[in-house]
Coordinates of C-alpha atoms in Angstrom, one line a residue:
M126 CA 126.2 -116.2 -85.5
L127 CA 128.0 -114.0 -83.0
D128 CA 124.8 -113.7 -80.9
H129 CA 124.5 -117.5 -80.9
G130 CA 128.1 -117.9 -79.7
I131 CA 127.5 -115.4 -76.9
H132 CA 124.3 -117.1 -75.8
H133 CA 126.0 -120.5 -76.0
G134 CA 128.9 -119.2 -73.8
E135 CA 126.4 -117.8 -71.2
D136 CA 124.6 -121.2 -71.1
E137 CA 127.9 -122.9 -70.4
A138 CA 128.8 -120.5 -67.7
N139 CA 125.4 -120.9 -66.0
D140 CA 125.8 -124.7 -66.2
V141 CA 129.3 -124.5 -64.6
S142 CA 127.9 -122.2 -61.9
T143 CA 125.0 -124.5 -61.2
L144 CA 127.4 -127.5 -61.1
H145 CA 129.7 -125.7 -58.6
T146 CA 126.7 -124.7 -56.4
S147 CA 125.4 -128.2 -56.3
E148 CA 128.8 -129.6 -55.5
A149 CA 129.2 -127.0 -52.7
T150 CA 125.8 -128.0 -51.4
N151 CA 126.7 -131.7 -51.4
L152 CA 129.9 -130.9 -49.6
L153 CA 128.0 -129.0 -46.9
E154 CA 125.6 -131.9 -46.5
D155 CA 128.5 -134.3 -46.0
I156 CA 130.1 -132.3 -43.2
P157 CA 129.1 -133.6 -39.7
G158 CA 126.9 -131.2 -37.8
E159 CA 129.4 -130.7 -34.9
I160 CA 132.2 -129.7 -37.3
F161 CA 129.9 -127.4 -39.2
L162 CA 128.8 -125.6 -36.0
H163 CA 132.4 -125.4 -34.9
I164 CA 133.4 -123.7 -38.2
A165 CA 130.3 -121.4 -38.1
S166 CA 131.3 -120.2 -34.6
F167 CA 134.4 -118.5 -36.0
L168 CA 132.2 -116.1 -38.1
D169 CA 132.2 -112.6 -36.6
D170 CA 128.9 -111.4 -38.1
I171 CA 125.5 -112.8 -37.4
A172 CA 124.5 -111.7 -40.9
D173 CA 126.9 -114.4 -42.2
I174 CA 125.0 -117.0 -40.3
L175 CA 121.6 -115.7 -41.6
A176 CA 123.0 -115.7 -45.2
L177 CA 124.4 -119.2 -44.7
R178 CA 121.0 -120.4 -43.6
M179 CA 119.5 -119.5 -47.0
T180 CA 121.9 -121.7 -49.0
C181 CA 120.3 -125.1 -48.6
S182 CA 118.0 -127.1 -46.3
A183 CA 120.9 -128.8 -44.6
T184 CA 122.4 -125.4 -43.4
Y185 CA 118.9 -124.2 -42.6
Q186 CA 118.5 -127.0 -40.1
L187 CA 122.1 -126.8 -38.7
T188 CA 121.9 -123.0 -38.1
H189 CA 118.8 -123.5 -35.9
D190 CA 121.1 -124.5 -33.1
K191 CA 120.8 -122.9 -29.7
A192 CA 124.5 -123.5 -28.8
L193 CA 125.6 -121.5 -31.9
F194 CA 123.5 -118.4 -31.0
L195 CA 124.6 -118.7 -27.4
S196 CA 128.2 -118.5 -28.5
F197 CA 127.4 -115.4 -30.6
L198 CA 125.6 -113.8 -27.6
R199 CA 128.6 -114.4 -25.4
F200 CA 130.8 -112.8 -28.1
Q201 CA 128.5 -109.8 -28.2
K202 CA 128.6 -109.4 -24.5
R203 CA 132.3 -108.6 -24.7
F204 CA 131.8 -105.6 -27.0
L205 CA 128.2 -104.6 -27.1
P206 CA 125.9 -103.4 -24.3
L207 CA 123.0 -105.9 -23.7
P208 CA 120.0 -105.5 -21.4
P209 CA 120.9 -106.0 -17.8
S210 CA 118.5 -109.0 -17.6
C211 CA 120.9 -111.0 -20.0
T212 CA 123.0 -112.6 -17.3
D213 CA 124.8 -115.9 -17.9
E214 CA 122.1 -117.8 -15.9
A215 CA 119.2 -116.0 -17.6
I216 CA 120.3 -116.5 -21.2
V217 CA 120.8 -120.3 -20.7
A218 CA 117.1 -120.5 -19.7
L219 CA 115.9 -118.7 -22.9
S220 CA 114.5 -120.6 -25.8
L221 CA 116.2 -120.8 -29.2
Q222 CA 113.8 -118.2 -30.7
E223 CA 114.4 -115.8 -27.8
V224 CA 118.2 -116.1 -28.0
E225 CA 118.2 -115.7 -31.8
R226 CA 115.9 -112.6 -31.5
L227 CA 118.2 -111.1 -28.9
V228 CA 121.3 -111.7 -30.9
V229 CA 119.7 -110.3 -34.1
S230 CA 118.3 -107.3 -32.2
A231 CA 121.7 -106.4 -30.7
H232 CA 123.3 -106.7 -34.1
R233 CA 120.7 -104.5 -35.7
I234 CA 120.9 -101.8 -33.0
D235 CA 124.7 -101.7 -33.2
R236 CA 124.4 -101.1 -37.0
T237 CA 121.6 -98.5 -36.9
W238 CA 121.5 -96.6 -33.6
L239 CA 123.9 -93.9 -34.9
L240 CA 121.9 -93.3 -38.1
P241 CA 119.8 -90.1 -38.5
R242 CA 116.5 -90.4 -36.7
P243 CA 113.0 -89.0 -37.3
P244 CA 111.7 -86.1 -35.2
P245 CA 111.2 -86.9 -31.5
L246 CA 107.8 -87.8 -30.2
S247 CA 106.2 -86.7 -27.0
P248 CA 104.9 -89.5 -24.7
N249 CA 101.3 -89.6 -23.6
L250 CA 100.9 -87.4 -20.6
L251 CA 98.0 -89.4 -19.1
P252 CA 99.4 -91.5 -16.2
K253 CA 98.5 -95.2 -16.1
F254 CA 98.4 -95.2 -12.3
S255 CA 97.4 -92.4 -10.0
I256 CA 99.4 -92.3 -6.8
E257 CA 97.2 -90.7 -4.1
R258 CA 98.8 -92.3 -0.9
G259 CA 99.5 -89.1 1.0
F260 CA 100.4 -87.1 -2.1
H261 CA 98.6 -84.8 -4.5
G262 CA 98.0 -86.1 -8.0
A263 CA 99.9 -84.2 -10.6
D264 CA 97.8 -82.6 -13.3
G265 CA 100.7 -82.3 -15.8
G266 CA 99.9 -78.6 -16.5
G267 CA 102.1 -75.6 -16.5
A268 CA 105.9 -75.2 -17.0
K269 CA 108.2 -77.5 -15.0
T270 CA 111.9 -77.5 -14.5
I271 CA 113.7 -80.9 -14.7
L272 CA 116.3 -81.6 -12.0
G273 CA 117.2 -85.1 -13.0
M274 CA 116.3 -87.6 -15.7
E275 CA 117.7 -91.2 -15.9
V276 CA 116.9 -94.5 -17.5
F277 CA 117.1 -97.7 -15.4
L278 CA 117.2 -101.3 -16.5
E279 CA 116.9 -100.0 -20.2
R280 CA 113.2 -99.5 -19.5
W281 CA 112.2 -97.2 -16.6
L282 CA 112.6 -93.5 -17.0
L283 CA 112.5 -91.4 -13.8
C284 CA 112.0 -87.7 -14.0
V285 CA 112.4 -85.4 -11.0
Y286 CA 111.2 -81.9 -11.2
Q287 CA 112.0 -78.8 -9.2
E288 CA 108.3 -78.3 -8.4
R289 CA 108.3 -81.4 -6.1
L290 CA 107.0 -83.6 -8.9
V291 CA 108.2 -87.2 -9.5
E292 CA 107.2 -89.2 -12.7
L293 CA 108.0 -92.8 -13.7
W294 CA 107.7 -93.8 -17.3
D295 CA 107.8 -97.2 -19.0
L296 CA 109.7 -96.9 -22.3
H297 CA 108.9 -100.5 -23.4
P298 CA 105.5 -101.5 -22.2
E299 CA 105.6 -104.7 -24.4
G300 CA 109.1 -105.6 -23.1
I301 CA 112.6 -104.9 -24.3
L302 CA 113.2 -107.8 -26.6
P303 CA 111.0 -106.4 -29.5
G304 CA 113.3 -103.3 -29.3
S305 CA 110.8 -100.7 -30.5
S306 CA 107.4 -99.4 -29.7
E307 CA 104.8 -98.3 -32.1
T308 CA 102.9 -95.0 -32.0
D309 CA 99.2 -94.5 -31.3
A310 CA 96.7 -92.7 -33.6
N311 CA 97.7 -89.3 -32.3
G312 CA 101.4 -89.8 -33.1
H313 CA 102.4 -90.3 -29.4
I314 CA 104.9 -93.0 -28.7
Q315 CA 103.5 -95.7 -26.5
T316 CA 105.5 -94.8 -23.4
V317 CA 103.3 -95.3 -20.4
C318 CA 103.5 -93.0 -17.3
C319 CA 103.3 -95.5 -14.5
M320 CA 103.4 -92.9 -11.7
S321 CA 103.0 -89.2 -11.3
A322 CA 103.3 -87.9 -7.7
Q323 CA 103.2 -84.4 -6.4
L324 CA 105.0 -84.5 -3.0
K325 CA 103.8 -82.3 -0.2
G326 CA 106.1 -79.7 1.3
A327 CA 107.3 -76.1 1.2
G328 CA 109.8 -74.9 -1.3
P329 CA 111.2 -76.4 -4.5
Y330 CA 113.7 -79.2 -4.8
S331 CA 117.3 -78.1 -5.4
S332 CA 119.0 -81.4 -6.4
S333 CA 118.3 -85.1 -6.8
S334 CA 120.1 -88.4 -7.1
T335 CA 118.6 -91.9 -7.9
C336 CA 119.9 -95.4 -8.0
L337 CA 118.6 -99.0 -8.1
N338 CA 118.4 -101.1 -4.9
D339 CA 120.2 -104.4 -4.5
D340 CA 117.2 -106.4 -5.8
N341 CA 116.7 -104.3 -8.9
D342 CA 113.0 -104.0 -8.1
S343 CA 112.8 -100.5 -6.7
L344 CA 114.6 -97.1 -6.9
I345 CA 116.1 -95.1 -4.0
L346 CA 115.6 -91.4 -4.6
A347 CA 117.2 -88.6 -2.6
V348 CA 116.1 -84.9 -3.0
T349 CA 117.2 -81.8 -1.2
S350 CA 115.2 -78.7 -0.3
N351 CA 115.0 -76.2 2.5
E352 CA 113.4 -78.9 4.7
G353 CA 116.4 -81.2 4.5
C354 CA 117.3 -84.3 2.5
L355 CA 114.3 -86.5 1.7
F356 CA 114.9 -90.2 0.9
L357 CA 112.1 -92.1 -0.9
R358 CA 111.6 -95.6 -2.3
I359 CA 109.9 -96.0 -5.6
Q360 CA 108.5 -99.4 -6.4
L361 CA 109.0 -100.5 -10.0
P362 CA 105.9 -102.2 -11.6
I363 CA 107.9 -105.4 -12.3
P364 CA 105.9 -108.7 -12.1
S365 CA 106.8 -110.7 -9.0
V366 CA 108.2 -114.2 -9.0
N367 CA 104.8 -115.8 -8.9
G368 CA 103.6 -113.7 -11.9
T369 CA 101.3 -111.3 -10.0
A370 CA 101.2 -107.7 -11.2
V371 CA 102.9 -105.0 -9.0
E372 CA 101.8 -101.4 -9.3
A373 CA 104.2 -98.5 -9.1
G374 CA 104.3 -96.8 -5.7
I375 CA 106.3 -94.3 -3.7
E376 CA 107.0 -94.1 0.0
I377 CA 109.1 -91.8 2.3
I378 CA 112.0 -93.5 4.0
V379 CA 113.3 -90.7 6.2
V380 CA 113.8 -86.9 6.1
L381 CA 117.2 -85.8 7.5
P382 CA 118.0 -82.2 8.3
M383 CA 121.0 -80.6 6.7
P384 CA 123.4 -78.0 8.2
T385 CA 122.7 -75.7 5.2
P386 CA 120.2 -75.7 2.3
M387 CA 123.0 -75.1 -0.1
L388 CA 124.1 -78.7 0.0
L389 CA 123.5 -80.9 -3.1
V390 CA 123.0 -84.6 -3.2
R391 CA 125.6 -86.3 -5.4
A392 CA 125.6 -90.1 -5.0
L393 CA 123.8 -93.0 -3.2
Y394 CA 125.0 -96.4 -2.1
P395 CA 122.0 -98.6 -1.1
P396 CA 124.0 -101.6 0.3
G397 CA 125.3 -99.3 3.1
N398 CA 122.4 -96.8 3.1
L399 CA 124.9 -94.1 2.4
A400 CA 124.6 -90.8 0.5
I401 CA 126.9 -87.9 -0.3
I402 CA 125.8 -84.3 -0.2
S403 CA 128.3 -81.6 -1.1
H404 CA 128.9 -77.9 -1.3
S405 CA 131.8 -76.4 -3.1
N406 CA 134.9 -78.7 -2.5
S407 CA 133.7 -80.4 0.7
F408 CA 131.1 -83.1 1.3
I409 CA 129.1 -84.8 4.0
L410 CA 128.3 -88.5 4.3
L411 CA 124.8 -89.5 5.4
N412 CA 123.4 -92.8 6.6
W413 CA 119.7 -92.8 5.9
G414 CA 119.3 -96.1 7.9
T415 CA 120.7 -94.7 11.2
S416 CA 120.4 -90.9 10.5
E417 CA 124.1 -90.5 11.2
R418 CA 126.1 -87.7 9.6
W419 CA 129.8 -87.3 9.0
E420 CA 131.7 -84.3 7.6
V421 CA 134.5 -85.6 5.4
D422 CA 137.7 -83.7 5.5
T423 CA 139.5 -83.9 2.1
S424 CA 141.4 -80.6 2.2
N425 CA 144.9 -80.3 1.0
P426 CA 147.2 -77.6 2.6
D427 CA 149.2 -77.4 -0.6
E428 CA 146.1 -76.7 -2.8
E429 CA 146.0 -73.4 -4.6
E430 CA 143.4 -70.8 -4.1
L431 CA 141.7 -71.7 -7.4
W432 CA 138.2 -72.9 -6.8
N433 CA 137.9 -76.7 -7.3
G434 CA 134.3 -77.7 -6.5
I435 CA 132.7 -81.1 -6.8
I436 CA 130.6 -81.7 -9.9
G437 CA 130.0 -85.4 -9.7
A438 CA 130.6 -88.4 -7.4
K439 CA 130.3 -92.2 -7.6
F440 CA 130.5 -94.9 -4.9
L441 CA 133.0 -97.7 -5.8
S442 CA 132.4 -99.4 -2.4
A443 CA 131.2 -98.4 1.0
R444 CA 134.5 -96.7 1.7
H445 CA 135.8 -95.6 -1.7
I446 CA 134.3 -92.6 -3.6
L447 CA 135.4 -91.3 -7.0
C448 CA 134.9 -87.6 -7.4
I449 CA 135.0 -85.4 -10.5
K450 CA 136.1 -81.9 -9.6
V451 CA 136.5 -78.8 -11.7
H452 CA 140.2 -79.2 -12.1
C453 CA 141.0 -82.8 -10.9
I454 CA 139.8 -86.3 -10.3
E455 CA 139.9 -87.7 -6.7
L456 CA 139.7 -91.1 -5.2
C457 CA 138.6 -90.7 -1.5
T458 CA 139.0 -93.6 0.9
L459 CA 136.9 -93.3 4.1
P460 CA 138.1 -94.7 7.4
A461 CA 136.1 -97.5 9.1
L462 CA 132.9 -95.8 10.3
P463 CA 132.1 -96.5 14.0
S464 CA 129.0 -98.7 14.4
R465 CA 126.1 -97.0 16.1
S466 CA 124.3 -98.5 19.2
K467 CA 121.2 -100.4 18.3
T468 CA 119.4 -98.8 21.2
T469 CA 119.6 -95.3 19.6
Q470 CA 116.5 -94.3 17.7
R471 CA 116.9 -93.6 14.0
D472 CA 115.0 -90.3 14.2
T473 CA 117.5 -88.9 16.7
I474 CA 120.3 -87.1 14.9
Q475 CA 123.6 -87.6 16.5
Q476 CA 126.1 -84.7 16.7
E477 CA 127.9 -84.4 13.4
A478 CA 131.3 -86.1 13.5
R479 CA 134.3 -85.2 11.4
I480 CA 136.4 -87.8 9.7
R481 CA 139.5 -87.6 7.6
A482 CA 139.7 -89.2 4.2
H483 CA 142.7 -90.6 2.3
V484 CA 142.8 -88.9 -1.1
V485 CA 144.6 -89.8 -4.3
T486 CA 144.4 -86.9 -6.8
Y487 CA 144.9 -86.8 -10.5
T488 CA 145.3 -83.1 -11.5
L489 CA 143.9 -81.6 -14.7
P490 CA 144.9 -77.9 -14.4
R491 CA 144.0 -76.9 -17.9
T492 CA 140.4 -78.0 -17.8
T493 CA 137.4 -76.5 -16.1
F494 CA 134.7 -79.2 -16.0
R495 CA 131.1 -78.1 -15.7
G496 CA 129.3 -81.5 -15.9
G497 CA 129.8 -85.2 -16.2
S498 CA 128.3 -88.7 -16.3
F499 CA 129.6 -92.0 -14.9
S500 CA 129.3 -95.5 -16.1
A501 CA 128.7 -98.4 -13.7
P502 CA 131.8 -99.6 -11.8
H503 CA 133.1 -102.9 -13.2
T504 CA 135.1 -105.4 -11.2
L505 CA 138.1 -106.7 -13.2
S506 CA 139.6 -109.0 -10.7
Q507 CA 138.6 -110.0 -7.2
P508 CA 140.6 -112.7 -5.4
D509 CA 139.0 -114.9 -2.8
P510 CA 139.0 -113.3 0.6
S511 CA 141.8 -114.5 2.9
P512 CA 141.3 -114.9 6.6
T513 CA 144.7 -113.5 7.5
E514 CA 146.1 -111.6 4.5
W515 CA 145.2 -108.4 2.7
S516 CA 144.1 -108.8 -0.9
T517 CA 143.5 -106.3 -3.8
T518 CA 140.4 -105.8 -5.9
R519 CA 140.8 -104.1 -9.2
M520 CA 137.9 -102.1 -10.6
S521 CA 137.4 -99.8 -13.6
I522 CA 134.9 -97.1 -14.3
S523 CA 134.4 -94.6 -17.2
F524 CA 133.1 -91.1 -17.2
L525 CA 132.3 -88.3 -19.6
A526 CA 133.1 -84.7 -18.6
F527 CA 132.7 -81.5 -20.6
D528 CA 134.4 -78.2 -20.5
I529 CA 132.5 -75.2 -21.9
I530 CA 135.5 -74.0 -23.9
R531 CA 137.6 -77.1 -24.5
G532 CA 135.0 -79.7 -25.3
L533 CA 134.1 -83.2 -24.2
F534 CA 136.5 -85.8 -22.6
H535 CA 136.0 -89.5 -22.2
Y536 CA 138.1 -91.0 -19.3
R537 CA 138.6 -94.4 -17.9
V538 CA 139.8 -94.9 -14.3
S539 CA 141.4 -98.1 -13.0
V540 CA 141.7 -98.5 -9.3
D541 CA 143.2 -101.1 -7.0
L542 CA 141.4 -101.2 -3.7
P543 CA 142.8 -103.1 -0.7
C544 CA 140.5 -105.7 0.9
P545 CA 141.1 -106.5 4.6
P546 CA 141.3 -110.0 5.9
M547 CA 138.1 -111.6 7.1
S548 CA 139.3 -112.5 10.6
P549 CA 142.9 -111.3 11.1
P550 CA 144.7 -112.3 14.3
P551 CA 145.9 -109.4 16.5
S552 CA 149.6 -110.1 15.5
C553 CA 148.6 -109.6 11.8
I554 CA 146.9 -106.3 12.5
S555 CA 149.9 -104.9 14.4
K556 CA 152.5 -105.9 11.8
E557 CA 150.8 -105.5 8.4
A558 CA 149.3 -102.3 7.1
P559 CA 146.9 -102.2 4.1
A560 CA 148.3 -101.3 0.8
P561 CA 147.3 -97.7 -0.2
P562 CA 144.7 -97.4 -3.0
H563 CA 146.1 -96.9 -6.4
M564 CA 144.4 -95.0 -9.2
A565 CA 145.4 -94.8 -12.9
V566 CA 143.5 -92.4 -15.2
Y567 CA 143.4 -92.8 -19.0
L568 CA 142.1 -90.4 -21.6
V569 CA 140.2 -92.7 -24.0
A570 CA 139.1 -90.0 -26.5
A571 CA 138.2 -86.3 -26.7
H572 CA 135.9 -84.0 -28.7
H573 CA 137.7 -80.7 -28.8
M574 CA 135.7 -77.5 -29.3
A575 CA 138.6 -75.0 -29.7
V576 CA 142.3 -74.8 -30.6
P577 CA 144.9 -73.0 -28.6
A578 CA 145.6 -69.5 -30.1
G579 CA 149.3 -70.2 -30.4
A580 CA 148.8 -73.3 -32.5
S581 CA 146.4 -71.6 -34.9
A582 CA 148.2 -68.2 -35.1
S583 CA 151.3 -69.7 -36.7
S584 CA 149.3 -70.6 -39.8
H585 CA 148.1 -67.1 -40.3
S586 CA 150.1 -64.1 -41.4
G587 CA 149.9 -60.8 -39.5
S588 CA 149.2 -60.2 -35.8
M589 CA 146.2 -61.6 -34.1
R590 CA 144.6 -60.7 -30.8
V591 CA 144.8 -63.7 -28.5
P592 CA 141.7 -64.3 -26.4
R593 CA 142.0 -64.3 -22.6
S594 CA 141.2 -68.0 -22.5
G595 CA 144.2 -68.7 -24.9
L596 CA 141.9 -70.7 -27.2
T597 CA 140.4 -69.7 -30.5
P598 CA 136.6 -70.2 -30.8
G599 CA 135.7 -73.1 -33.1
S600 CA 132.6 -73.7 -35.1
R601 CA 131.2 -76.4 -32.9
G602 CA 130.0 -74.3 -30.0
F603 CA 129.7 -76.0 -26.7
V604 CA 128.2 -79.0 -24.9
T605 CA 125.1 -78.5 -22.8
S606 CA 124.5 -82.0 -21.6
C607 CA 126.0 -85.5 -21.8
V608 CA 125.3 -89.0 -20.6
L609 CA 127.3 -92.2 -20.7
G610 CA 125.9 -95.7 -20.8
Q611 CA 126.2 -98.1 -17.9
T612 CA 128.9 -100.1 -19.6
G613 CA 130.8 -97.0 -21.0
R614 CA 130.6 -98.3 -24.5
R615 CA 128.0 -95.8 -25.8
G616 CA 127.2 -92.2 -25.0
V617 CA 125.2 -89.2 -26.1
W618 CA 125.8 -85.5 -25.8
V619 CA 123.8 -82.3 -26.7
E620 CA 125.8 -79.7 -28.6
R621 CA 124.9 -76.1 -29.4
R622 CA 126.2 -74.8 -32.7
R623 CA 128.0 -71.6 -32.6
G624 CA 126.3 -68.6 -34.1
S625 CA 123.0 -70.4 -34.7
V626 CA 119.9 -71.8 -32.9
R627 CA 120.7 -75.3 -33.9
R628 CA 121.1 -78.0 -31.2
G629 CA 122.7 -81.3 -32.3
I630 CA 122.1 -84.6 -30.5
V631 CA 125.3 -86.6 -31.0
G632 CA 125.9 -90.2 -30.3
F633 CA 129.1 -92.2 -30.2
A634 CA 130.4 -95.7 -29.7
T635 CA 133.7 -96.4 -28.0
A636 CA 136.2 -98.4 -29.9
R637 CA 136.2 -102.1 -29.0
D638 CA 139.7 -102.1 -27.6
A639 CA 139.6 -98.6 -26.0
L640 CA 138.3 -99.9 -22.7
E641 CA 140.5 -102.9 -22.5
E642 CA 143.3 -102.9 -19.9
D643 CA 146.1 -103.7 -22.4
G644 CA 144.9 -101.2 -25.0
L645 CA 145.4 -98.2 -22.7
N646 CA 148.6 -99.1 -20.8
E647 CA 150.8 -97.3 -23.3
R648 CA 148.9 -94.0 -22.8
A649 CA 148.6 -94.4 -19.0
T650 CA 149.4 -91.6 -16.7
N651 CA 149.3 -92.8 -13.1
G652 CA 148.6 -90.7 -10.1
T653 CA 151.2 -90.9 -7.3
Q654 CA 150.7 -90.4 -3.6
Q655 CA 152.2 -88.0 -1.2
A656 CA 151.9 -88.2 2.6
G657 CA 150.2 -85.5 4.5
Q658 CA 148.9 -84.8 8.0
I659 CA 145.3 -85.4 7.2
G660 CA 145.7 -88.3 4.8
A661 CA 147.5 -88.9 1.5
T662 CA 147.1 -86.7 -1.5
G663 CA 148.5 -87.7 -4.8
G664 CA 149.3 -85.6 -7.8
T665 CA 151.4 -85.6 -10.9
D666 CA 153.3 -82.9 -12.6
E667 CA 151.2 -80.6 -14.8
R668 CA 153.0 -81.6 -18.0
D669 CA 152.3 -85.3 -17.3
S670 CA 148.7 -85.0 -16.1
D671 CA 147.5 -82.8 -19.0
P672 CA 149.6 -83.1 -22.1
N673 CA 149.5 -80.7 -25.1
W674 CA 147.0 -82.7 -27.2
W675 CA 147.1 -80.0 -30.0
E676 CA 150.8 -80.7 -30.5
N677 CA 151.1 -84.5 -30.7
G678 CA 147.6 -85.6 -31.6
V679 CA 148.2 -89.0 -29.9
E680 CA 144.8 -89.2 -28.3
P681 CA 142.0 -90.2 -30.7
G682 CA 138.9 -88.1 -31.1
I683 CA 135.4 -89.1 -30.2
D684 CA 133.8 -90.4 -33.4
G685 CA 130.4 -88.6 -32.8
R686 CA 127.5 -88.9 -35.2
T687 CA 124.7 -86.4 -35.2
V688 CA 121.5 -88.4 -35.0
Y689 CA 119.2 -85.4 -34.9
E690 CA 119.2 -81.6 -35.0
I691 CA 116.7 -79.2 -33.5
N692 CA 116.1 -75.5 -34.2
S693 CA 115.2 -74.1 -30.8
Y694 CA 114.1 -70.5 -31.5
D695 CA 112.5 -70.3 -28.0
L696 CA 114.8 -70.7 -25.0
R697 CA 112.0 -72.7 -23.3
D698 CA 112.5 -75.4 -25.9
D699 CA 116.2 -75.6 -25.4
I700 CA 117.5 -79.1 -24.4
T701 CA 118.9 -79.1 -20.9
H702 CA 118.8 -82.8 -20.0
C703 CA 119.3 -86.1 -21.8
A704 CA 118.9 -89.7 -20.8
F705 CA 120.0 -92.8 -22.6
A706 CA 119.1 -96.5 -22.8
E707 CA 122.5 -97.9 -23.9
A708 CA 121.4 -101.4 -25.0
T709 CA 118.3 -100.3 -27.0
G710 CA 119.8 -97.0 -28.2
R711 CA 116.7 -95.0 -27.1
I712 CA 117.4 -91.4 -26.3
V713 CA 115.2 -89.2 -24.1
L714 CA 115.5 -85.4 -24.2
G715 CA 114.3 -82.9 -21.6
T716 CA 113.6 -79.3 -22.4
R717 CA 113.9 -76.2 -20.3
N718 CA 110.1 -76.0 -19.8
G719 CA 110.0 -79.6 -18.6
R720 CA 108.8 -81.3 -21.8
I721 CA 110.0 -84.9 -22.5
Q722 CA 110.8 -86.0 -26.0
V723 CA 111.8 -89.5 -27.1
L724 CA 114.1 -90.2 -30.1
R725 CA 113.3 -93.7 -31.5

């Protein structure tokens, strides 16, 4: 009798549930399609749309709407890195299936790219194309030393080796939209080597730098050696507008002699054919189009004797360069470069000129940076150019920099750059001076490796021997390599565990509001400017520029997730380089002996 009552109650509950479901379905069917899509656009998760699609045939049809998924895609572009081909004009031309697949793929990658990954796979070493136009074909044998490794357009991996070898790989032969590549029968990931070129010459390469050209169809590569600075153009195998196949190729642009072989190439700027080569704390500006060379004077008479060399540089414009130094961050503004006579031949090197740069400095006296990685510059506001008045362009850029002892630091830099009038009258030029550049530096997050000895000693009884560095060693070890995505929203670093042979590959995602202008204003520390004879040098007080993070704990930590760990018993298998496709989440590792490994 009791069992009969229980079953009877369950039947009534099921009937009520079915009745409510049918009523809800009828209500959904009665809602006009425009109102339903407007309500659905307020959902934050694409998984809710896919779940709503399964409720009834009416919602199934309504959720197959291109405008709905375009709104989700525009929402994702605010917070998630997407392939560079997803411009506003390009996504409108996509079909409903392509837009939906792109939205779902971005959502899936955002949820899964920080999860633990299977062991890395080595790509197939057989090249797809043999480049023999004036170069020796590479046989791929023997140990190699990687100088530079970078992913472009989420697809093309360029590796430059010290042994004068250049390789171009296609990480997604079937296109980026599927998001993953299968492996062949031998367990190799289907990453195609599009080009392998052994360049002629004497002596190894000492440094390299690569960037995309303006049309995003080729790469500009600069390498330094005892022969000078060699500029090359690498054609990407991207189908042309008419659909014809284009093979990868490489050609020499120019070879420029250098005053000393100790100079290292730091950054390139294809719109102006400009390159930066540096040694210690000074740098030289090259124009590979006209073969001109300028020595840039950024010295500060008040600077201490502490060595403060350049470890990274990035062009913000043809006249503005952001430099990461060992103990500071500098924004260098170049003067207007004199135009060269068209009658002068390019292969004739003019006498080196010396120019003075206006410098704004943000001092970090407590750090000793050893490496870093930039995101792409992003224009926040750019007013329409005025024919008679100066205007201001606001830009932002992020970078990662690591200190061997302290750890990893994620910074965001906001700059205001003065833009001259298009055609100012002489009276305007004589009366009005350009506003000086302004730079504000924000510490977004940090991953600390050690704690100051004074802070930790207070919690222990007895006397302790304080290390010379003033920091107690932590259990994390130190960072050996790092890379930041083009949008600055995702990054990867390689960390060595202290007291073991384990190497951890750690990924992180920046908080959604961390890179917003308003979210960082409260923690801003702005660099000021001081006039000098050779320009302007800005600086802040040591207490303001580098606060005691171990005392207040205001700055958030980098929420890193270990995606893979490697036991490198042999130093030749140690990871020295890493590259990162930010939108797809694919990580490429380079070992000390030149081997490439891909983490899916």
